[in-house]
Amino acid sequence: MKKTKLFMDTVVDIQVVTRKSKVQTEAVDRAFEAFRKVEQACSRFSLDSELMAACRVIKTPVRISPFLFEPLKFALEVAKWTNGIFDPAVGKAMEELGFNQHYLTGETIQSSSVGSSSYRDIILNEQDRTLYLRKPMVIDLGAVAKGFAIDLAANELKDFEGFVVNAGGDLYAGGVDENGSKWRIGIQHPEYKEQIIQTVEISNEAVCTSGSYERKSELKAGMHHIIDPKSKQSPGEWVSCSVIAPFAMMADAFSTTFFLLGLDRGRVLIEEVDLKGILISSDSQIYRVGGI
């Protein structure tokens, strides 16, 4: 069975494989509901989201739901690990490049002016589940929220013999396909969208891709949606970074991280964290790392 819905500016496909005569559609419905809840919590494109409401409160603890707390916590861990090369406080820079329109309504979100800020100005209290901002900022969770939603959806489908949760090419493949084999996943060619440049076989793993070819700024030439938080420029050594990891949120965050780190550091660190990847450089060289 396969169902499709639209969430997070992305077509979400859920496919399940089962030997049972009746498919448990309730589990599939709960999987889609996970996307709705994460979008309502983490969207930077709606002033009514939990994230944007929290960003309007400075120097006061705000209690937040697990649907916001968990991806933000992971984003901050990656930010600390990279010493700020990956930084969820980059939201205002994204707005200034034109990445601030809601995909359904077309509404433009323009936050009030903010000064310099970084992940160090974001404080999470684990005990109280609160968010405290030292400075005005716009938090962007674009590199973790979709992966988080995929993982929550996958958890709802774990009792099926096999399933795939595919959110615009970022996906988790559980169990086996209809033939009892590992899932065969294609990596999109960065220049020719209808072509597959590489394939991988996975089971109970996620694949997420960060690329410079999908979302380009209409306001500034040479800029795309992946931004170095320090230079405020878009790195260009990679055109595509696909990461295979045990969880989609991990694959999502690290595909962006390795894109930001560039050619040499990205290739080294993907193996240091024991992940696998298919990385494509700007001169079309393909690097398979982590034992692929």
PDB file of C-alpha atoms in Angstrom:
ATOM      1  CA  MET A   1       0.000   0.000   0.000  1.00  0.00           C
ATOM      2  CA  LYS A   2       1.173   3.500  -0.785  1.00  0.00           C
ATOM      3  CA  LYS A   3      -0.227   6.864   0.341  1.00  0.00           C
ATOM      4  CA  THR A   4       0.914  10.416  -0.383  1.00  0.00           C
ATOM      5  CA  LYS A   5       0.338  13.718   1.421  1.00  0.00           C
ATOM      6  CA  LEU A   6       1.924  17.173   1.484  1.00  0.00           C
ATOM      7  CA  PHE A   7       3.789  18.427   4.549  1.00  0.00           C
ATOM      8  CA  MET A   8       6.785  20.714   5.140  1.00  0.00           C
ATOM      9  CA  ASP A   9       6.853  21.908   1.514  1.00  0.00           C
ATOM     10  CA  THR A  10       7.504  18.268   0.607  1.00  0.00           C
ATOM     11  CA  VAL A  11       5.585  15.401  -0.938  1.00  0.00           C
ATOM     12  CA  VAL A  12       5.558  12.653   1.696  1.00  0.00           C
ATOM     13  CA  ASP A  13       5.135   9.089   0.393  1.00  0.00           C
ATOM     14  CA  ILE A  14       4.527   6.189   2.755  1.00  0.00           C
ATOM     15  CA  GLN A  15       4.735   2.662   1.377  1.00  0.00           C
ATOM     16  CA  VAL A  16       4.136  -0.456   3.464  1.00  0.00           C
ATOM     17  CA  VAL A  17       4.703  -4.145   2.782  1.00  0.00           C
ATOM     18  CA  THR A  18       2.683  -6.689   4.748  1.00  0.00           C
ATOM     19  CA  ARG A  19       1.533 -10.301   4.425  1.00  0.00           C
ATOM     20  CA  LYS A  20      -1.677  -9.522   6.272  1.00  0.00           C
ATOM     21  CA  SER A  21      -4.842  -9.345   4.204  1.00  0.00           C
ATOM     22  CA  LYS A  22      -5.885  -6.068   5.829  1.00  0.00           C
ATOM     23  CA  VAL A  23      -3.457  -3.181   6.046  1.00  0.00           C
ATOM     24  CA  GLN A  24      -3.467  -1.350   9.379  1.00  0.00           C
ATOM     25  CA  THR A  25      -4.326   2.046   7.975  1.00  0.00           C
ATOM     26  CA  GLU A  26      -4.431   3.524  11.472  1.00  0.00           C
ATOM     27  CA  ALA A  27      -0.659   3.148  11.746  1.00  0.00           C
ATOM     28  CA  VAL A  28      -0.181   4.909   8.406  1.00  0.00           C
ATOM     29  CA  ASP A  29      -2.505   7.713   9.536  1.00  0.00           C
ATOM     30  CA  ARG A  30      -0.459   8.104  12.736  1.00  0.00           C
ATOM     31  CA  ALA A  31       2.713   8.264  10.656  1.00  0.00           C
ATOM     32  CA  PHE A  32       1.334  11.164   8.621  1.00  0.00           C
ATOM     33  CA  GLU A  33       0.107  12.800  11.829  1.00  0.00           C
ATOM     34  CA  ALA A  34       3.710  12.864  13.047  1.00  0.00           C
ATOM     35  CA  PHE A  35       4.594  15.135  10.119  1.00  0.00           C
ATOM     36  CA  ARG A  36       1.710  17.468  10.932  1.00  0.00           C
ATOM     37  CA  LYS A  37       2.748  17.756  14.576  1.00  0.00           C
ATOM     38  CA  VAL A  38       6.416  18.398  13.779  1.00  0.00           C
ATOM     39  CA  GLU A  39       5.506  20.987  11.152  1.00  0.00           C
ATOM     40  CA  GLN A  40       3.236  22.840  13.563  1.00  0.00           C
ATOM     41  CA  ALA A  41       5.996  22.816  16.172  1.00  0.00           C
ATOM     42  CA  CYS A  42       9.097  23.528  14.084  1.00  0.00           C
ATOM     43  CA  SER A  43       8.081  25.561  11.042  1.00  0.00           C
ATOM     44  CA  ARG A  44       9.906  28.835  10.452  1.00  0.00           C
ATOM     45  CA  PHE A  45       7.354  29.743   7.765  1.00  0.00           C
ATOM     46  CA  SER A  46       4.332  30.277   9.991  1.00  0.00           C
ATOM     47  CA  LEU A  47       4.059  32.925  12.686  1.00  0.00           C
ATOM     48  CA  ASP A  48       1.619  30.626  14.494  1.00  0.00           C
ATOM     49  CA  SER A  49       4.104  27.768  14.874  1.00  0.00           C
ATOM     50  CA  GLU A  50       5.430  26.879  18.298  1.00  0.00           C
ATOM     51  CA  LEU A  51       8.960  27.742  17.165  1.00  0.00           C
ATOM     52  CA  MET A  52       8.149  31.234  15.910  1.00  0.00           C
ATOM     53  CA  ALA A  53       6.060  32.008  18.994  1.00  0.00           C
ATOM     54  CA  ALA A  54       8.985  30.978  21.200  1.00  0.00           C
ATOM     55  CA  CYS A  55      11.411  33.083  19.155  1.00  0.00           C
ATOM     56  CA  ARG A  56       9.409  36.186  20.057  1.00  0.00           C
ATOM     57  CA  VAL A  57      10.155  35.727  23.772  1.00  0.00           C
ATOM     58  CA  ILE A  58      13.603  36.931  24.877  1.00  0.00           C
ATOM     59  CA  LYS A  59      15.295  36.340  28.245  1.00  0.00           C
ATOM     60  CA  THR A  60      12.333  34.409  29.616  1.00  0.00           C
ATOM     61  CA  PRO A  61      12.059  30.593  29.808  1.00  0.00           C
ATOM     62  CA  VAL A  62       9.349  29.189  27.532  1.00  0.00           C
ATOM     63  CA  ARG A  63       8.045  25.656  28.049  1.00  0.00           C
ATOM     64  CA  ILE A  64       8.042  23.809  24.724  1.00  0.00           C
ATOM     65  CA  SER A  65       6.634  20.497  23.507  1.00  0.00           C
ATOM     66  CA  PRO A  66       8.746  17.409  22.741  1.00  0.00           C
ATOM     67  CA  PHE A  67       8.052  17.993  19.040  1.00  0.00           C
ATOM     68  CA  LEU A  68      10.186  21.146  19.278  1.00  0.00           C
ATOM     69  CA  PHE A  69      12.468  20.287  22.177  1.00  0.00           C
ATOM     70  CA  GLU A  70      13.936  17.070  20.744  1.00  0.00           C
ATOM     71  CA  PRO A  71      15.000  18.322  17.274  1.00  0.00           C
ATOM     72  CA  LEU A  72      16.295  21.577  18.768  1.00  0.00           C
ATOM     73  CA  LYS A  73      18.300  19.633  21.345  1.00  0.00           C
ATOM     74  CA  PHE A  74      19.875  17.521  18.601  1.00  0.00           C
ATOM     75  CA  ALA A  75      20.607  20.597  16.465  1.00  0.00           C
ATOM     76  CA  LEU A  76      22.416  22.214  19.405  1.00  0.00           C
ATOM     77  CA  GLU A  77      24.480  19.060  19.981  1.00  0.00           C
ATOM     78  CA  VAL A  78      25.619  19.100  16.346  1.00  0.00           C
ATOM     79  CA  ALA A  79      26.351  22.832  16.634  1.00  0.00           C
ATOM     80  CA  LYS A  80      28.575  22.210  19.658  1.00  0.00           C
ATOM     81  CA  TRP A  81      30.305  19.305  17.930  1.00  0.00           C
ATOM     82  CA  THR A  82      31.116  21.460  14.884  1.00  0.00           C
ATOM     83  CA  ASN A  83      31.923  24.588  16.919  1.00  0.00           C
ATOM     84  CA  GLY A  84      29.170  26.488  15.158  1.00  0.00           C
ATOM     85  CA  ILE A  85      29.757  25.449  11.545  1.00  0.00           C
ATOM     86  CA  PHE A  86      26.287  23.974  11.841  1.00  0.00           C
ATOM     87  CA  ASP A  87      24.111  26.525  13.642  1.00  0.00           C
ATOM     88  CA  PRO A  88      20.320  26.616  14.066  1.00  0.00           C
ATOM     89  CA  ALA A  89      20.471  30.366  14.782  1.00  0.00           C
ATOM     90  CA  VAL A  90      20.886  31.042  11.052  1.00  0.00           C
ATOM     91  CA  GLY A  91      17.176  31.710  10.436  1.00  0.00           C
ATOM     92  CA  LYS A  92      17.430  35.473   9.930  1.00  0.00           C
ATOM     93  CA  ALA A  93      20.092  35.032   7.245  1.00  0.00           C
ATOM     94  CA  MET A  94      17.742  32.584   5.520  1.00  0.00           C
ATOM     95  CA  GLU A  95      14.956  35.154   5.597  1.00  0.00           C
ATOM     96  CA  GLU A  96      17.200  37.799   4.075  1.00  0.00           C
ATOM     97  CA  LEU A  97      17.939  35.495   1.139  1.00  0.00           C
ATOM     98  CA  GLY A  98      14.243  35.051   0.429  1.00  0.00           C
ATOM     99  CA  PHE A  99      13.721  31.670   2.085  1.00  0.00           C
ATOM    100  CA  ASN A 100      10.734  32.915   4.068  1.00  0.00           C
ATOM    101  CA  GLN A 101       7.575  32.149   2.104  1.00  0.00           C
ATOM    102  CA  HIS A 102       4.969  29.631   3.258  1.00  0.00           C
ATOM    103  CA  TYR A 103       4.626  26.943   0.598  1.00  0.00           C
ATOM    104  CA  LEU A 104       0.804  26.794   0.832  1.00  0.00           C
ATOM    105  CA  THR A 105      -0.290  30.376   1.459  1.00  0.00           C
ATOM    106  CA  GLY A 106       2.591  32.265  -0.165  1.00  0.00           C
ATOM    107  CA  GLU A 107       2.728  34.427   2.965  1.00  0.00           C
ATOM    108  CA  THR A 108       6.104  36.090   3.528  1.00  0.00           C
ATOM    109  CA  ILE A 109       7.487  35.895   7.057  1.00  0.00           C
ATOM    110  CA  GLN A 110       9.684  38.861   7.928  1.00  0.00           C
ATOM    111  CA  SER A 111      10.857  38.806  11.507  1.00  0.00           C
ATOM    112  CA  SER A 112      11.827  41.965  13.336  1.00  0.00           C
ATOM    113  CA  SER A 113      15.422  43.086  13.040  1.00  0.00           C
ATOM    114  CA  VAL A 114      17.898  41.046  15.047  1.00  0.00           C
ATOM    115  CA  GLY A 115      21.581  41.460  15.754  1.00  0.00           C
ATOM    116  CA  SER A 116      24.369  38.921  15.857  1.00  0.00           C
ATOM    117  CA  SER A 117      23.499  35.665  17.588  1.00  0.00           C
ATOM    118  CA  SER A 118      24.558  32.033  17.580  1.00  0.00           C
ATOM    119  CA  TYR A 119      23.647  28.651  19.011  1.00  0.00           C
ATOM    120  CA  ARG A 120      25.409  29.699  22.230  1.00  0.00           C
ATOM    121  CA  ASP A 121      22.535  32.111  22.846  1.00  0.00           C
ATOM    122  CA  ILE A 122      20.028  29.244  22.887  1.00  0.00           C
ATOM    123  CA  ILE A 123      19.624  27.570  26.288  1.00  0.00           C
ATOM    124  CA  LEU A 124      17.586  24.421  26.799  1.00  0.00           C
ATOM    125  CA  ASN A 125      16.633  23.247  30.268  1.00  0.00           C
ATOM    126  CA  GLU A 126      16.184  19.466  30.175  1.00  0.00           C
ATOM    127  CA  GLN A 127      14.462  19.241  33.534  1.00  0.00           C
ATOM    128  CA  ASP A 128      11.812  21.876  32.859  1.00  0.00           C
ATOM    129  CA  ARG A 129      11.740  21.394  29.066  1.00  0.00           C
ATOM    130  CA  THR A 130      12.116  25.117  28.508  1.00  0.00           C
ATOM    131  CA  LEU A 131      13.780  27.272  25.863  1.00  0.00           C
ATOM    132  CA  TYR A 132      15.613  30.445  26.873  1.00  0.00           C
ATOM    133  CA  LEU A 133      16.958  32.918  24.288  1.00  0.00           C
ATOM    134  CA  ARG A 134      19.702  35.304  25.379  1.00  0.00           C
ATOM    135  CA  LYS A 135      19.277  37.447  22.250  1.00  0.00           C
ATOM    136  CA  PRO A 136      16.618  38.071  19.595  1.00  0.00           C
ATOM    137  CA  MET A 137      16.994  35.534  16.772  1.00  0.00           C
ATOM    138  CA  VAL A 138      15.208  33.325  14.297  1.00  0.00           C
ATOM    139  CA  ILE A 139      15.885  29.630  14.822  1.00  0.00           C
ATOM    140  CA  ASP A 140      15.965  27.458  11.699  1.00  0.00           C
ATOM    141  CA  LEU A 141      15.425  23.706  12.127  1.00  0.00           C
ATOM    142  CA  GLY A 142      15.343  22.894   8.432  1.00  0.00           C
ATOM    143  CA  ALA A 143      18.266  20.488   8.780  1.00  0.00           C
ATOM    144  CA  VAL A 144      16.667  18.351  11.512  1.00  0.00           C
ATOM    145  CA  ALA A 145      12.870  18.725  11.614  1.00  0.00           C
ATOM    146  CA  LYS A 146      12.073  16.682   8.519  1.00  0.00           C
ATOM    147  CA  GLY A 147      14.388  13.892   9.649  1.00  0.00           C
ATOM    148  CA  PHE A 148      12.752  13.963  13.075  1.00  0.00           C
ATOM    149  CA  ALA A 149       9.299  13.635  11.490  1.00  0.00           C
ATOM    150  CA  ILE A 150      10.503  10.729   9.342  1.00  0.00           C
ATOM    151  CA  ASP A 151      11.811   8.940  12.442  1.00  0.00           C
ATOM    152  CA  LEU A 152       8.541   9.431  14.328  1.00  0.00           C
ATOM    153  CA  ALA A 153       6.591   8.151  11.322  1.00  0.00           C
ATOM    154  CA  ALA A 154       8.920   5.156  10.982  1.00  0.00           C
ATOM    155  CA  ASN A 155       8.301   4.277  14.622  1.00  0.00           C
ATOM    156  CA  GLU A 156       4.572   4.044  13.913  1.00  0.00           C
ATOM    157  CA  LEU A 157       5.230   1.610  11.042  1.00  0.00           C
ATOM    158  CA  LYS A 158       7.769  -0.669  12.717  1.00  0.00           C
ATOM    159  CA  ASP A 159       5.355  -3.629  12.970  1.00  0.00           C
ATOM    160  CA  PHE A 160       5.105  -3.979   9.189  1.00  0.00           C
ATOM    161  CA  GLU A 161       7.405  -6.425   7.395  1.00  0.00           C
ATOM    162  CA  GLY A 162       8.698  -3.508   5.382  1.00  0.00           C
ATOM    163  CA  PHE A 163       8.035   0.176   4.821  1.00  0.00           C
ATOM    164  CA  VAL A 164       9.496   3.357   3.375  1.00  0.00           C
ATOM    165  CA  VAL A 165       8.808   6.886   4.599  1.00  0.00           C
ATOM    166  CA  ASN A 166       9.996   9.169   1.803  1.00  0.00           C
ATOM    167  CA  ALA A 167       9.837  12.940   2.300  1.00  0.00           C
ATOM    168  CA  GLY A 168      11.080  14.509  -0.916  1.00  0.00           C
ATOM    169  CA  GLY A 169      14.003  12.098  -1.276  1.00  0.00           C
ATOM    170  CA  ASP A 170      14.938  12.047   2.398  1.00  0.00           C
ATOM    171  CA  LEU A 171      13.763   8.705   3.697  1.00  0.00           C
ATOM    172  CA  TYR A 172      13.850   5.825   6.135  1.00  0.00           C
ATOM    173  CA  ALA A 173      13.525   2.276   4.800  1.00  0.00           C
ATOM    174  CA  GLY A 174      12.512  -0.379   7.309  1.00  0.00           C
ATOM    175  CA  GLY A 175      12.555  -4.148   6.935  1.00  0.00           C
ATOM    176  CA  VAL A 176      12.417  -5.559   3.410  1.00  0.00           C
ATOM    177  CA  ASP A 177      10.719  -4.787   0.109  1.00  0.00           C
ATOM    178  CA  GLU A 178       7.920  -6.832  -1.474  1.00  0.00           C
ATOM    179  CA  ASN A 179      10.496  -9.360  -2.735  1.00  0.00           C
ATOM    180  CA  GLY A 180      12.028  -9.884   0.701  1.00  0.00           C
ATOM    181  CA  SER A 181      15.195  -7.970  -0.234  1.00  0.00           C
ATOM    182  CA  LYS A 182      16.824  -4.845   1.073  1.00  0.00           C
ATOM    183  CA  TRP A 183      15.354  -1.627  -0.264  1.00  0.00           C
ATOM    184  CA  ARG A 184      17.164  -0.300  -3.329  1.00  0.00           C
ATOM    185  CA  ILE A 185      17.320   3.494  -3.114  1.00  0.00           C
ATOM    186  CA  GLY A 186      18.362   5.842  -5.905  1.00  0.00           C
ATOM    187  CA  ILE A 187      20.364   9.027  -5.365  1.00  0.00           C
ATOM    188  CA  GLN A 188      19.190  11.831  -7.654  1.00  0.00           C
ATOM    189  CA  HIS A 189      21.640  13.269 -10.171  1.00  0.00           C
ATOM    190  CA  PRO A 190      22.317  16.893  -9.134  1.00  0.00           C
ATOM    191  CA  GLU A 191      22.151  18.195 -12.714  1.00  0.00           C
ATOM    192  CA  TYR A 192      19.640  15.885 -14.399  1.00  0.00           C
ATOM    193  CA  LYS A 193      16.744  15.520 -11.979  1.00  0.00           C
ATOM    194  CA  GLU A 194      15.142  12.597 -13.790  1.00  0.00           C
ATOM    195  CA  GLN A 195      18.322  10.540 -13.584  1.00  0.00           C
ATOM    196  CA  ILE A 196      19.777   8.417 -10.786  1.00  0.00           C
ATOM    197  CA  ILE A 197      23.508   8.888 -10.260  1.00  0.00           C
ATOM    198  CA  GLN A 198      24.034   6.162  -7.626  1.00  0.00           C
ATOM    199  CA  THR A 199      22.021   3.490  -5.844  1.00  0.00           C
ATOM    200  CA  VAL A 200      22.351   2.033  -2.343  1.00  0.00           C
ATOM    201  CA  GLU A 201      20.734  -0.976  -0.674  1.00  0.00           C
ATOM    202  CA  ILE A 202      19.546  -0.410   2.880  1.00  0.00           C
ATOM    203  CA  SER A 203      17.351  -1.936   5.573  1.00  0.00           C
ATOM    204  CA  ASN A 204      16.451  -0.193   8.831  1.00  0.00           C
ATOM    205  CA  GLU A 205      18.481   2.838   7.816  1.00  0.00           C
ATOM    206  CA  ALA A 206      17.893   6.365   6.597  1.00  0.00           C
ATOM    207  CA  VAL A 207      19.248   8.270   3.601  1.00  0.00           C
ATOM    208  CA  CYS A 208      19.119  12.072   3.484  1.00  0.00           C
ATOM    209  CA  THR A 209      20.623  14.421   0.907  1.00  0.00           C
ATOM    210  CA  SER A 210      21.680  18.049   1.082  1.00  0.00           C
ATOM    211  CA  GLY A 211      22.301  19.745  -2.247  1.00  0.00           C
ATOM    212  CA  SER A 212      22.907  23.141  -3.767  1.00  0.00           C
ATOM    213  CA  TYR A 213      20.709  22.420  -6.799  1.00  0.00           C
ATOM    214  CA  GLU A 214      17.193  22.376  -5.328  1.00  0.00           C
ATOM    215  CA  ARG A 215      16.616  25.702  -3.572  1.00  0.00           C
ATOM    216  CA  LYS A 216      18.477  28.714  -4.898  1.00  0.00           C
ATOM    217  CA  SER A 217      18.065  32.277  -3.681  1.00  0.00           C
ATOM    218  CA  GLU A 218      16.153  34.564  -6.027  1.00  0.00           C
ATOM    219  CA  LEU A 219      17.589  37.614  -4.251  1.00  0.00           C
ATOM    220  CA  LYS A 220      21.323  36.917  -4.411  1.00  0.00           C
ATOM    221  CA  ALA A 221      23.231  35.138  -7.151  1.00  0.00           C
ATOM    222  CA  GLY A 222      25.278  32.131  -6.167  1.00  0.00           C
ATOM    223  CA  MET A 223      23.419  31.579  -2.903  1.00  0.00           C
ATOM    224  CA  HIS A 224      21.315  28.571  -1.962  1.00  0.00           C
ATOM    225  CA  HIS A 225      19.549  27.368   1.183  1.00  0.00           C
ATOM    226  CA  ILE A 226      22.694  25.980   2.864  1.00  0.00           C
ATOM    227  CA  ILE A 227      24.507  28.894   4.494  1.00  0.00           C
ATOM    228  CA  ASP A 228      27.737  29.082   6.459  1.00  0.00           C
ATOM    229  CA  PRO A 229      26.594  30.877   9.636  1.00  0.00           C
ATOM    230  CA  LYS A 230      29.927  32.665  10.023  1.00  0.00           C
ATOM    231  CA  SER A 231      30.604  33.896   6.483  1.00  0.00           C
ATOM    232  CA  LYS A 232      26.887  34.086   5.543  1.00  0.00           C
ATOM    233  CA  GLN A 233      27.894  32.533   2.198  1.00  0.00           C
ATOM    234  CA  SER A 234      26.796  29.303   0.549  1.00  0.00           C
ATOM    235  CA  PRO A 235      29.640  26.773   0.303  1.00  0.00           C
ATOM    236  CA  GLY A 236      30.350  25.437  -3.174  1.00  0.00           C
ATOM    237  CA  GLU A 237      32.799  22.545  -2.877  1.00  0.00           C
ATOM    238  CA  TRP A 238      29.968  20.004  -2.854  1.00  0.00           C
ATOM    239  CA  VAL A 239      26.848  19.945  -5.000  1.00  0.00           C
ATOM    240  CA  SER A 240      25.336  16.962  -3.186  1.00  0.00           C
ATOM    241  CA  CYS A 241      25.952  15.162   0.110  1.00  0.00           C
ATOM    242  CA  SER A 242      23.937  11.995   0.797  1.00  0.00           C
ATOM    243  CA  VAL A 243      24.384  10.406   4.218  1.00  0.00           C
ATOM    244  CA  ILE A 244      23.271   6.959   5.374  1.00  0.00           C
ATOM    245  CA  ALA A 245      22.630   6.706   9.114  1.00  0.00           C
ATOM    246  CA  PRO A 246      20.607   4.654  11.624  1.00  0.00           C
ATOM    247  CA  PHE A 247      18.092   7.503  12.009  1.00  0.00           C
ATOM    248  CA  ALA A 248      16.771  10.117   9.598  1.00  0.00           C
ATOM    249  CA  MET A 249      17.349  13.078  11.918  1.00  0.00           C
ATOM    250  CA  MET A 250      21.006  12.069  12.122  1.00  0.00           C
ATOM    251  CA  ALA A 251      21.302  11.639   8.346  1.00  0.00           C
ATOM    252  CA  ASP A 252      19.479  14.950   7.798  1.00  0.00           C
ATOM    253  CA  ALA A 253      21.716  16.963  10.120  1.00  0.00           C
ATOM    254  CA  PHE A 254      24.984  15.395   9.044  1.00  0.00           C
ATOM    255  CA  SER A 255      24.305  15.713   5.316  1.00  0.00           C
ATOM    256  CA  THR A 256      24.071  19.477   5.921  1.00  0.00           C
ATOM    257  CA  THR A 257      27.094  19.430   8.233  1.00  0.00           C
ATOM    258  CA  PHE A 258      29.353  17.675   5.755  1.00  0.00           C
ATOM    259  CA  PHE A 259      28.174  20.032   3.011  1.00  0.00           C
ATOM    260  CA  LEU A 260      29.220  22.974   5.180  1.00  0.00           C
ATOM    261  CA  LEU A 261      32.564  21.396   6.124  1.00  0.00           C
ATOM    262  CA  GLY A 262      33.682  21.116   2.508  1.00  0.00           C
ATOM    263  CA  LEU A 263      35.711  18.616   0.552  1.00  0.00           C
ATOM    264  CA  ASP A 264      38.552  17.551   2.825  1.00  0.00           C
ATOM    265  CA  ARG A 265      37.050  17.946   6.292  1.00  0.00           C
ATOM    266  CA  GLY A 266      33.702  16.542   5.232  1.00  0.00           C
ATOM    267  CA  ARG A 267      35.230  13.346   3.826  1.00  0.00           C
ATOM    268  CA  VAL A 268      37.324  12.788   6.953  1.00  0.00           C
ATOM    269  CA  LEU A 269      34.633  13.498   9.518  1.00  0.00           C
ATOM    270  CA  ILE A 270      31.938  11.335   7.928  1.00  0.00           C
ATOM    271  CA  GLU A 271      34.149   8.343   8.659  1.00  0.00           C
ATOM    272  CA  GLU A 272      35.064   9.612  12.124  1.00  0.00           C
ATOM    273  CA  VAL A 273      31.396   9.523  13.142  1.00  0.00           C
ATOM    274  CA  ASP A 274      31.036   6.053  11.561  1.00  0.00           C
ATOM    275  CA  LEU A 275      28.478   7.005   8.920  1.00  0.00           C
ATOM    276  CA  LYS A 276      28.321   6.275   5.207  1.00  0.00           C
ATOM    277  CA  GLY A 277      27.952   8.745   2.390  1.00  0.00           C
ATOM    278  CA  ILE A 278      27.907   9.472  -1.308  1.00  0.00           C
ATOM    279  CA  LEU A 279      29.360  12.926  -1.867  1.00  0.00           C
ATOM    280  CA  ILE A 280      29.471  14.709  -5.220  1.00  0.00           C
ATOM    281  CA  SER A 281      31.903  17.587  -5.693  1.00  0.00           C
ATOM    282  CA  SER A 282      31.385  20.664  -7.833  1.00  0.00           C
ATOM    283  CA  ASP A 283      33.619  19.141 -10.533  1.00  0.00           C
ATOM    284  CA  SER A 284      31.331  16.061 -10.641  1.00  0.00           C
ATOM    285  CA  GLN A 285      33.669  13.705  -8.786  1.00  0.00           C
ATOM    286  CA  ILE A 286      31.834  11.038  -6.767  1.00  0.00           C
ATOM    287  CA  TYR A 287      33.235  10.038  -3.389  1.00  0.00           C
ATOM    288  CA  ARG A 288      31.926   6.936  -1.603  1.00  0.00           C
ATOM    289  CA  VAL A 289      32.908   7.055   2.042  1.00  0.00           C
ATOM    290  CA  GLY A 290      32.316   4.929   5.121  1.00  0.00           C
ATOM    291  CA  GLY A 291      32.609   1.570   3.402  1.00  0.00           C
ATOM    292  CA  ILE A 292      30.032   1.883   0.627  1.00  0.00           C
TER     293      ILE A 292
END
